[in-house]
Coordinates of C-alpha atoms in Angstrom, one line a residue:
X197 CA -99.7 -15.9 29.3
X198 CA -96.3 -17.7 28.4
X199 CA -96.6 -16.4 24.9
X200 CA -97.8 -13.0 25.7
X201 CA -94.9 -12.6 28.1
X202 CA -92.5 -13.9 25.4
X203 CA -93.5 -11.7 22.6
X204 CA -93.4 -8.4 25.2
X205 CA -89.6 -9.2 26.8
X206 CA -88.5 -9.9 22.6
X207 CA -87.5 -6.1 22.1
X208 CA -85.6 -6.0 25.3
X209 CA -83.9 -9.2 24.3
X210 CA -83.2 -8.5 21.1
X211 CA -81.7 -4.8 22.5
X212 CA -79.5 -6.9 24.3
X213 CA -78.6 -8.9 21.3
X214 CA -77.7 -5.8 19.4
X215 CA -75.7 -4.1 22.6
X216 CA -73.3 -7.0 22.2
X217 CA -73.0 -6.8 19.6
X218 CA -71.7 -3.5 19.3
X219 CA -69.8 -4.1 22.4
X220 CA -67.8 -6.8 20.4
X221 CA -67.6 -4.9 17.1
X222 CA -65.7 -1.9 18.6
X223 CA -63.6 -4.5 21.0
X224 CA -62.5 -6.2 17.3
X225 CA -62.1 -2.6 15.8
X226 CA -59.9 -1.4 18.5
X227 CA -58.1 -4.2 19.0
X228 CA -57.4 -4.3 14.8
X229 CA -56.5 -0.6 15.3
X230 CA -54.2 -1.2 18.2
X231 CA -51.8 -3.8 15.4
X232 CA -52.2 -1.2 12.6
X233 CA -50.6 1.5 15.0
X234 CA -48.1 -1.3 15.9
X235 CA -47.4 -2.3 12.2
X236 CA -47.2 1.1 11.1
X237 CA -44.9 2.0 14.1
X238 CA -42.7 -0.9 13.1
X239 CA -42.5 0.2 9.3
X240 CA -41.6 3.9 10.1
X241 CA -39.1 2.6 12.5
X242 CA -37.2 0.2 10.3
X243 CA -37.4 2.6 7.6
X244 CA -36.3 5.3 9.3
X245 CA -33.5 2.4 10.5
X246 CA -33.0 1.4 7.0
X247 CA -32.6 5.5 5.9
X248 CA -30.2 5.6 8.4
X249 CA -28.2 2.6 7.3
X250 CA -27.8 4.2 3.8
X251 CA -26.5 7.4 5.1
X252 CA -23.7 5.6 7.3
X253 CA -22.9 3.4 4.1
X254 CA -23.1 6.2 1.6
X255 CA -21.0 8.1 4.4
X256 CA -18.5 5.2 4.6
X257 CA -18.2 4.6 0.9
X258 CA -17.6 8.5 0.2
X259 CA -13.8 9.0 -0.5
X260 CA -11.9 11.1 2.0
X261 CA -9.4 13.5 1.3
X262 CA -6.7 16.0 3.0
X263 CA -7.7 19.4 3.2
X264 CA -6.6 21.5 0.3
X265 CA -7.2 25.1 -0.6
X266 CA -11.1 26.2 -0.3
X267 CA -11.9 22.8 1.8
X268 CA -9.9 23.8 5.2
X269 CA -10.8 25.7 7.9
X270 CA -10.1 29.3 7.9
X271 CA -7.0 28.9 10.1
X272 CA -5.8 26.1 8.0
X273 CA -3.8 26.8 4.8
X274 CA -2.8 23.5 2.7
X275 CA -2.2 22.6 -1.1
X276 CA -2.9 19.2 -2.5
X277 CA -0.6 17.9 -5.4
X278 CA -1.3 14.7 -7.2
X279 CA 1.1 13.1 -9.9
X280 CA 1.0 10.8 -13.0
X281 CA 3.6 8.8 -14.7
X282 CA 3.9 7.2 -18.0
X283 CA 0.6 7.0 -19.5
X284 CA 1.4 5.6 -23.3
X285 CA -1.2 5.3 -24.9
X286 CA -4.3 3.9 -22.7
X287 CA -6.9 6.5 -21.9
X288 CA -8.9 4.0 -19.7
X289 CA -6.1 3.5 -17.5
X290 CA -5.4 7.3 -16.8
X291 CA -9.3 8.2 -16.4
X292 CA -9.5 5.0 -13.7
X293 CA -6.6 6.7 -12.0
X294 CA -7.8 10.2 -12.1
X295 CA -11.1 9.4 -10.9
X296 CA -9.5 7.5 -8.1
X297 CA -7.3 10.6 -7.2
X298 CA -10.5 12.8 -7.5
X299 CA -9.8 14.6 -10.1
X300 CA -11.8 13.6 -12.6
X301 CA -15.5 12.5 -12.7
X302 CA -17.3 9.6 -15.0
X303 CA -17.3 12.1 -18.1
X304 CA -14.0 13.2 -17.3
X305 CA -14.6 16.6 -16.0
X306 CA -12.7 18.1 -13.1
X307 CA -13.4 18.1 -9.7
X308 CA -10.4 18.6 -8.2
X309 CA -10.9 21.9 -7.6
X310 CA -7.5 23.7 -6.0
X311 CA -5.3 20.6 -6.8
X312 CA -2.6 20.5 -8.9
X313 CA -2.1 17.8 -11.3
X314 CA 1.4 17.1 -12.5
X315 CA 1.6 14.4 -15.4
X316 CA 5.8 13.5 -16.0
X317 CA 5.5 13.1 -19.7
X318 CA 5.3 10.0 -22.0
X319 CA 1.6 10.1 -23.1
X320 CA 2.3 8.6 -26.4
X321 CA 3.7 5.5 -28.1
X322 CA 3.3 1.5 -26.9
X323 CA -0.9 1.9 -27.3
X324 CA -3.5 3.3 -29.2
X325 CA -5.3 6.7 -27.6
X326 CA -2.4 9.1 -28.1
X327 CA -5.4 11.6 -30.1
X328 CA -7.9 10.7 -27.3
X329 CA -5.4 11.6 -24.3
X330 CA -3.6 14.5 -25.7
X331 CA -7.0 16.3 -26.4
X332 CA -8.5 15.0 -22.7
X333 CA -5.5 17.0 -21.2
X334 CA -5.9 20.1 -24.0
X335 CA -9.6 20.2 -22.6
X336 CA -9.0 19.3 -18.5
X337 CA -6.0 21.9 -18.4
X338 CA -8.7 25.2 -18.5
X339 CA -11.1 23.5 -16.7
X340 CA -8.5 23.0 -13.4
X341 CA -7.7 26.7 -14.2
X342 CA -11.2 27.7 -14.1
X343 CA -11.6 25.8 -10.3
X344 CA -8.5 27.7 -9.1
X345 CA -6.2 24.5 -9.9
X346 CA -3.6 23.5 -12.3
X347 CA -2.4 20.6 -14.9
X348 CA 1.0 20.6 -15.3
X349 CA 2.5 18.8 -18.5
X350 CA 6.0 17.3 -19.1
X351 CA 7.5 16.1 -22.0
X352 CA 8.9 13.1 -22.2
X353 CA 11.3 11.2 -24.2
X354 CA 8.5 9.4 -26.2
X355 CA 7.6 13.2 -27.0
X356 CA 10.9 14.2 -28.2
X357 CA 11.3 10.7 -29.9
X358 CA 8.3 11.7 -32.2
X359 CA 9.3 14.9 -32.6
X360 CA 12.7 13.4 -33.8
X361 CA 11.0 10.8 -36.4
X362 CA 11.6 8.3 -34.4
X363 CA 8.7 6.0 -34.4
X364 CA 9.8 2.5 -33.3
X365 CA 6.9 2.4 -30.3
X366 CA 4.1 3.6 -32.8
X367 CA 1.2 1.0 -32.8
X368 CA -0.5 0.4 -36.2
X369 CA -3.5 1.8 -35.0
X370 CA -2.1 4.7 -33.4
X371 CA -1.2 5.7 -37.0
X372 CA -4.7 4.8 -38.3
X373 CA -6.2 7.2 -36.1
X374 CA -4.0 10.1 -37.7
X375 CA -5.6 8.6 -40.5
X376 CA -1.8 7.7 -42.2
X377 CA 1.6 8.7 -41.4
X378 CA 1.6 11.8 -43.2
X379 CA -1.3 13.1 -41.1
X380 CA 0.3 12.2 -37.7
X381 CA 3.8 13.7 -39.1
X382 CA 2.1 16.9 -39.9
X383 CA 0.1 16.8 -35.9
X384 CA 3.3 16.3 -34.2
X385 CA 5.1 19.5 -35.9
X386 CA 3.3 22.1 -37.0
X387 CA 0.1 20.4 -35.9
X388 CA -2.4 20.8 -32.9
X389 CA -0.5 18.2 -30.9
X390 CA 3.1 20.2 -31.8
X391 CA 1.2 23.9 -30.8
X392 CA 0.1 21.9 -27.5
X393 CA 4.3 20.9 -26.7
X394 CA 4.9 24.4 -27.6
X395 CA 2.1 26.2 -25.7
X396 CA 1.6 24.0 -22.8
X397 CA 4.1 21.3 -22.4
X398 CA 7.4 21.9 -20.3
X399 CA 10.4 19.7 -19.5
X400 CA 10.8 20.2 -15.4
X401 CA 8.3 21.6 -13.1
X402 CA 9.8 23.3 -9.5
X403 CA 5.9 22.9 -7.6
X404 CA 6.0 24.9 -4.4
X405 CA 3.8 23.9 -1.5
X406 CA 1.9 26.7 -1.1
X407 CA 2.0 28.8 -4.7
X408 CA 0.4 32.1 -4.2
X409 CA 2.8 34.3 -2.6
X410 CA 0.0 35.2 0.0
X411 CA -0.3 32.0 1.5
X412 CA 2.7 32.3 3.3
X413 CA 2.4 33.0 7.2
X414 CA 3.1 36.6 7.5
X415 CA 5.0 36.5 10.0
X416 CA 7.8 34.8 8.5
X417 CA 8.2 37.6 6.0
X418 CA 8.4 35.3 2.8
X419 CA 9.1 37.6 0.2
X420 CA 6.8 36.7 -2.6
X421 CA 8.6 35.4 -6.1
X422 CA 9.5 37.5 -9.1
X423 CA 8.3 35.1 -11.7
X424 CA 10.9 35.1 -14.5
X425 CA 10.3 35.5 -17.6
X426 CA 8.0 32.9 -19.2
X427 CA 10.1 29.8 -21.1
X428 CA 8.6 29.3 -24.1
X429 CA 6.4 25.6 -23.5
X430 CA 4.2 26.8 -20.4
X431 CA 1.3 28.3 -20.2
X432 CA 2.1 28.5 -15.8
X433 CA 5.2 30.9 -15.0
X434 CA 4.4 29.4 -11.2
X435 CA 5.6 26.2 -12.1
X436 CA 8.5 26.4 -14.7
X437 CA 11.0 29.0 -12.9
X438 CA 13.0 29.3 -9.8
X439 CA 12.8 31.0 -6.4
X440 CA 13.9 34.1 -5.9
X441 CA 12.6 35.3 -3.1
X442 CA 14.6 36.7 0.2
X443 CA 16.2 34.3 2.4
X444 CA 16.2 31.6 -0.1
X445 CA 19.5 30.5 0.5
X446 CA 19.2 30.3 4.2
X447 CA 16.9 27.4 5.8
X448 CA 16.8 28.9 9.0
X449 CA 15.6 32.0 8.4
X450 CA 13.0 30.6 5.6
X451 CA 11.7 26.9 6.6
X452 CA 10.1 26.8 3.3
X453 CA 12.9 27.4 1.4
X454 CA 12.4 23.3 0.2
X455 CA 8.8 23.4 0.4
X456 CA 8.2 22.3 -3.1
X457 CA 8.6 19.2 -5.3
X458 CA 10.2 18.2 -8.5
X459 CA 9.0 17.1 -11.3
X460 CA 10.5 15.2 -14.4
X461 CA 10.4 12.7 -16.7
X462 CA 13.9 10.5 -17.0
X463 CA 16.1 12.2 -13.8
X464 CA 17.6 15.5 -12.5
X465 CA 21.7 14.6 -11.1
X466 CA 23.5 17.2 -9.2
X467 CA 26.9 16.5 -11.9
X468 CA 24.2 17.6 -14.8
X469 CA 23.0 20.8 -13.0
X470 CA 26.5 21.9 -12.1
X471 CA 27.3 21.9 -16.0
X472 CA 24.2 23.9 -16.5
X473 CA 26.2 26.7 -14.6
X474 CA 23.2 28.7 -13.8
X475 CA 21.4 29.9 -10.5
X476 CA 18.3 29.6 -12.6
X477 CA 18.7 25.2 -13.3
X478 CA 14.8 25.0 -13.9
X479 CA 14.2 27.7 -16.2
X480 CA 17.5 27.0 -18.0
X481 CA 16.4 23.3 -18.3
X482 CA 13.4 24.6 -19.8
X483 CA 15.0 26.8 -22.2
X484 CA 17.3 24.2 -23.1
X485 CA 14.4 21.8 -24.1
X486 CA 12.4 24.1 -25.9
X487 CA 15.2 25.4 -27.9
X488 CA 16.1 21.9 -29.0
X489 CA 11.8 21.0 -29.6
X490 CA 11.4 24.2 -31.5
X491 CA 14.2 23.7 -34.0
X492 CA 12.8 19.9 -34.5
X493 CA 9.1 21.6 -35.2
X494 CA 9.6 24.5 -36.8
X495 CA 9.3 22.3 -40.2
X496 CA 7.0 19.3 -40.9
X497 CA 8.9 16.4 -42.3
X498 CA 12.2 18.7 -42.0
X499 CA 13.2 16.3 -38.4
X500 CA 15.1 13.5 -39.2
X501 CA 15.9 10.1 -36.9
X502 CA 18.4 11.6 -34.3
X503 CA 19.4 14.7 -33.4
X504 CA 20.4 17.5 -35.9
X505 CA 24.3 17.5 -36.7
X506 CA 24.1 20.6 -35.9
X507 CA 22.9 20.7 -32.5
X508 CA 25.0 22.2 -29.7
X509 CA 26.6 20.4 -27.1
X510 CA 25.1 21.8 -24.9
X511 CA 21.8 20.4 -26.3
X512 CA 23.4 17.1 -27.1
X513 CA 24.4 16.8 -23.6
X514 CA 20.6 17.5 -22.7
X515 CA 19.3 14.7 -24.7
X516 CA 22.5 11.8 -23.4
X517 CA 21.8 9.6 -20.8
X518 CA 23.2 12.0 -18.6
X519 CA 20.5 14.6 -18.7
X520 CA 16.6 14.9 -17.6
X521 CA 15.1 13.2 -20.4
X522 CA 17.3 10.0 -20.1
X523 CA 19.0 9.4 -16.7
X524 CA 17.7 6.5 -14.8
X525 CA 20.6 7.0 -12.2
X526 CA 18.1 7.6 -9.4
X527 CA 15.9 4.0 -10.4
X528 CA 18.6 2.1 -10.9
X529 CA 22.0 2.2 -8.6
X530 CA 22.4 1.1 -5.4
X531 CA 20.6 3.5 -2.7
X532 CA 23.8 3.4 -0.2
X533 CA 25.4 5.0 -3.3
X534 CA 22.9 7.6 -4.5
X535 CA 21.7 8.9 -1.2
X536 CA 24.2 12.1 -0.4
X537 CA 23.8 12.9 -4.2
X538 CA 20.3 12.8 -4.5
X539 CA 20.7 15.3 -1.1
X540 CA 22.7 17.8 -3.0
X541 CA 20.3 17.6 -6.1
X542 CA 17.3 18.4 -3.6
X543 CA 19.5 21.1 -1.9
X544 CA 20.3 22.9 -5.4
X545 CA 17.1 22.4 -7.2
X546 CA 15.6 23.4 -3.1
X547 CA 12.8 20.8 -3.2
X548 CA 12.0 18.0 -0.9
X549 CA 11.3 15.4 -3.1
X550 CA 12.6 14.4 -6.8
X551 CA 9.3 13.1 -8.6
X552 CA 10.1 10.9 -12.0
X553 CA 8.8 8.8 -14.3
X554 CA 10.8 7.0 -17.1
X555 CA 12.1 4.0 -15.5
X556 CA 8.9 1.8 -14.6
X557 CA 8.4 0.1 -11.1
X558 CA 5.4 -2.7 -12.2
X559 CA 4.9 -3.3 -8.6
X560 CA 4.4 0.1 -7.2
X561 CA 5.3 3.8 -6.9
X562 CA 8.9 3.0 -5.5
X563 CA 10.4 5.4 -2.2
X564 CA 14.1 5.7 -1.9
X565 CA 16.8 7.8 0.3
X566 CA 13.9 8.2 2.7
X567 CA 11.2 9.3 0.6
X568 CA 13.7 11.6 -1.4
X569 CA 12.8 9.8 -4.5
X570 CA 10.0 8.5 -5.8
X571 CA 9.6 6.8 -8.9
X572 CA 6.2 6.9 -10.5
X573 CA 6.2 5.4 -13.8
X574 CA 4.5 1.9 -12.5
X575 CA 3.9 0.5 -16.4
X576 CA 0.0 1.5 -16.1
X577 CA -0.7 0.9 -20.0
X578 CA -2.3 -2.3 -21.4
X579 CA 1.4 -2.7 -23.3
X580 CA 3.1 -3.3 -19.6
X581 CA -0.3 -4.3 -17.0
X582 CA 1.6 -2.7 -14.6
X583 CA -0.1 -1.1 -11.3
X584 CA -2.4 1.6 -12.0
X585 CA -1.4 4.5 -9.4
X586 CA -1.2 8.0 -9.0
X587 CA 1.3 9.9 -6.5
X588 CA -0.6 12.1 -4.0
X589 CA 1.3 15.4 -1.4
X590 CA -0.7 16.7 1.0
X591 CA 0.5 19.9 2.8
X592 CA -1.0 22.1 5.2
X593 CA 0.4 24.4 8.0
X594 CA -2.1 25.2 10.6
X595 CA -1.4 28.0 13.5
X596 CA -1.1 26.9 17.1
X597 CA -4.1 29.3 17.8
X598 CA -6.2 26.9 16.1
X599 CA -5.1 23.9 17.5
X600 CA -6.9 21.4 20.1
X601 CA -5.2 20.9 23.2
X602 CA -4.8 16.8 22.7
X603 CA -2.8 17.9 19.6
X604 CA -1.1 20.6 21.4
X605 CA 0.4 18.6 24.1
X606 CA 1.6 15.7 21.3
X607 CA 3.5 18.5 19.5
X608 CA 4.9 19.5 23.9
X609 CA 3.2 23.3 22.7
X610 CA 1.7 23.1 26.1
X611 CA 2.7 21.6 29.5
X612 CA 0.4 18.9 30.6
X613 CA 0.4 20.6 34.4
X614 CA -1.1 23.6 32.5
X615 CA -4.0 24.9 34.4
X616 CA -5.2 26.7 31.5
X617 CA -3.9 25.3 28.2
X618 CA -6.6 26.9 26.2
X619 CA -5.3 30.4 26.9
X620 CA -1.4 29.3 26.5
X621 CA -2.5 28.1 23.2
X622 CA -4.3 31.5 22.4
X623 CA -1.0 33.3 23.3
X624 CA 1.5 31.5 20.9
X625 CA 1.1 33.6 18.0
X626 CA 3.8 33.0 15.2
X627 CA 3.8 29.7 15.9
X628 CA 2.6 27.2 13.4
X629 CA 2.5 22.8 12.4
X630 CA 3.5 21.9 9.3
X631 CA 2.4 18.4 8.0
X632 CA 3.4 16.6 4.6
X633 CA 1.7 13.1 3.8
X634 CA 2.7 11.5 1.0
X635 CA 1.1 8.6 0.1
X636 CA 0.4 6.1 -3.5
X637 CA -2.8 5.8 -4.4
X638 CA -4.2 2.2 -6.2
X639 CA -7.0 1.3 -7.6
X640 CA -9.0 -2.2 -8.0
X641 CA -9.2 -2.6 -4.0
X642 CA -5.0 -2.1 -3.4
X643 CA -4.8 0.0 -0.5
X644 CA -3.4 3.4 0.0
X645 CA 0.3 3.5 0.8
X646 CA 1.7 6.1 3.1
X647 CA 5.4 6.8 1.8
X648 CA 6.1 9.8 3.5
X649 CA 4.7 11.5 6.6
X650 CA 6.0 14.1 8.8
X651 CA 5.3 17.0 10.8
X652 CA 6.9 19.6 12.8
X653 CA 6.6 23.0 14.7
X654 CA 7.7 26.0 13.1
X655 CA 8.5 29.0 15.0
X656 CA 8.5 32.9 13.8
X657 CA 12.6 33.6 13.4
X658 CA 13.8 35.9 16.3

């Protein structure tokens, strides 16, 4: 009986054996499946975490830059302006300070879109590249023209030096890459790089703020400028002439009437502009300079170490210390005692600032009389080690329309009792905020410095 009852209950045990079993498979299962949806939660949250960490570094590490034309809002109209002193000789050290101004990217194309780049001249002697840089800037000059922007060339006095035969600051292997001195003679006259100084290479540059005549708030009535006739040596009538637009002359009836910059290599005085006796001292500069380079280029070999005896004074006094290509008044005397000049230079060339090269601050782009000067040559080449910078303006004007009220009641547009300051701010037409920021720009970790910064309201003349 025992056995018989054992052998009949052993499918029922063994069906009870097996419903465990099952029972504990799918509690293992589920409980495996619960940590797989856990792990797999975890994963897609850190890397969703870690995507999101890359975007706020890739975010942070993007450079930032002022508005300029094509980048602003619609009510916003602004012009970006960067600037380059001595260069002599060392390619690497430009493209580093290009690509830090965004200009230029890691093949040395241009990205700079709108912006205007203004180089002050002395691209040769002291180092090795002069082929390299003269044809970066031959081939970068169309391709700014192309994105709506500009390269602006100076000459220098390194230029004119070579020009004249005078080769002191040639390296050895500057000549080598000519392939011999007879080869980089020939270039510099009747050559490429001589076509270039003729074609595209000027002595001054007058840079307005905003350059196309229809950026100009219409309701100030800026007449647009009759571009003079073109000075042989530039390829940009915007850049080389000298306003003549209504209301010039008067400040108060055109606030832009110094809205622009210049731009030279050695210095511009007020004394050496008054003995240009002309209305026209940027274009005449020009002509004066390109007379002189023409008759030195005209004849390979024919230039000899000097200038020709039979120069003009006129073009004599061009090329003394006293003129552009020389002066380093501005760099070197005291400021207490170059100040009210440098005003009447500003006032009679109508810029804002006097931009120049020539005399080199190692340290750093150098601010004097208030931001009224500033002195870019800062040695970049290998032959000084200098600091490797580049001189940025940013300028926009942006209508009151546009503006947020926070911004509104800074500039006292609106009271803050206003009950309604979005609808006192829709009624101020002809009223608009000019900014300027002027600021040096380093590269290897040096931080930006802010040299100039202002801003004001400008009101629609009654």
């Amino acid at each position: 009986m025992p056995a018989t009852t054992a052998g009949s209950n052993r499918p029922l045990l063994l069906l009870t054996v097996c419903i465990f079993a099952g029972l504990y498979y799918l509690s293992k299962n589920s409980g495996a499946l619960q940590i797989s949806q856990k792990l797999a939660a975890h994963r897609a949250g850190t890397l969703g975490n870690q995507a999101a960490d890359r975007n706020r570094a890739n975010t942070a590490a993007a450079p930032t830059r002022s508005a300029a034309p094509g980048r602003a809002s619609e009510a916003t109209i602004s012009q970006r302006i960067v600037a380059v002193g001595d260069i002599h000789g060392d390619k690497p050290a430009a493209m580093e300070i290009l690509r830090r101004a965004g200009l230029v990217d890691l093949r040395g194309q241009w990205v700079g879109g709108p912006d205007i780049l203004v180089q002050t001249g002395d691209i040769v002697d002291r180092g090795p590249d002069t082929i390299a840089l003269y044809k970066f800037f031959q081939t970068l000059r169309p391709q700014a023209e192309v994105a709506g922007g500009a390269v602006i060339s100076l000459l220098g006095n390194h230029e004119m030096m070579n020009a004249l035969n005078d080769w002191r600051y040639v390296t050895k292997e500057d000549i080598a890459s000519f392939g011999g001195e007879r080869n980089r003679r020939e270039a510099f006259s009747t050559g490429w790089i001589g076509q270039e100084f003729r074609t595209n290479y000027s002595i001054t540059a007058r840079v307005p703020y905003l350059v196309e005549a229809d950026a100009f708030p219409a309701e100030f009535a800026v007449e647009a400028p009759t571009l003079p006739k073109t000075p042989r040596g530039s390829s940009d009538r915007r850049f080389v002439g000298d306003p003549t637009y209504a209301a010039a002359f008067d400040s108060v009836e055109n606030p832009f009437r110094l809205a622009a910059a210049s731009f030279v290599h050695g210095g511009i005085t007020p004394e050496y502009l008054a003995s240009l006796d002309s209305d026209r001292p940027v274009f005449e500069i020009n002509r004066l300079g390109h007379d002189l380079l023409f008759s030195l280029l005209s004849v390979p070999g024919q230039a000899s170490l000097g200038l020709p005896r039979t120069a003009p004074p006129e073009q004599r006094e061009f090329w003394s210390e006293r003129g552009p290509m020389w002066n380093r008044d501005w760099a070197l005397e005291d400021e207490d005692e170059i100040c009210a000049r440098v005003e009447r230079a500003c006032d009679m060339l109508r810029v804002r600032h006097l931009i120049q090269g020539h005399t080199p601050q190692f340290e750093g782009i150098l601010s004097r009389c208030d931001g009224k000067i500033l002195l870019i040559d800062t040695g970049i080449s290998r032959a000084y080690g200098g600091a490797h910078s580049s001189l940025s303006i940013t300028y926009s004007l942006t209508p009151a329309t546009s503006l947020a009220v926070q911004d509104a009641l800074r500039l006292k547009l609106v009271s803050p009792s206003d009950p309604d300051p979005e609808t006192t701010l829709a009624a101020l037409r002809g009223v608009w905020v000019e900014k300027e920021l002027v600021e040096a720009l380093y590269t290897k970790g040096r931080a930006t410095e802010v040299l100039v910064e202002t801003e004001r309201v400008l009101r629609k003349p009654m």
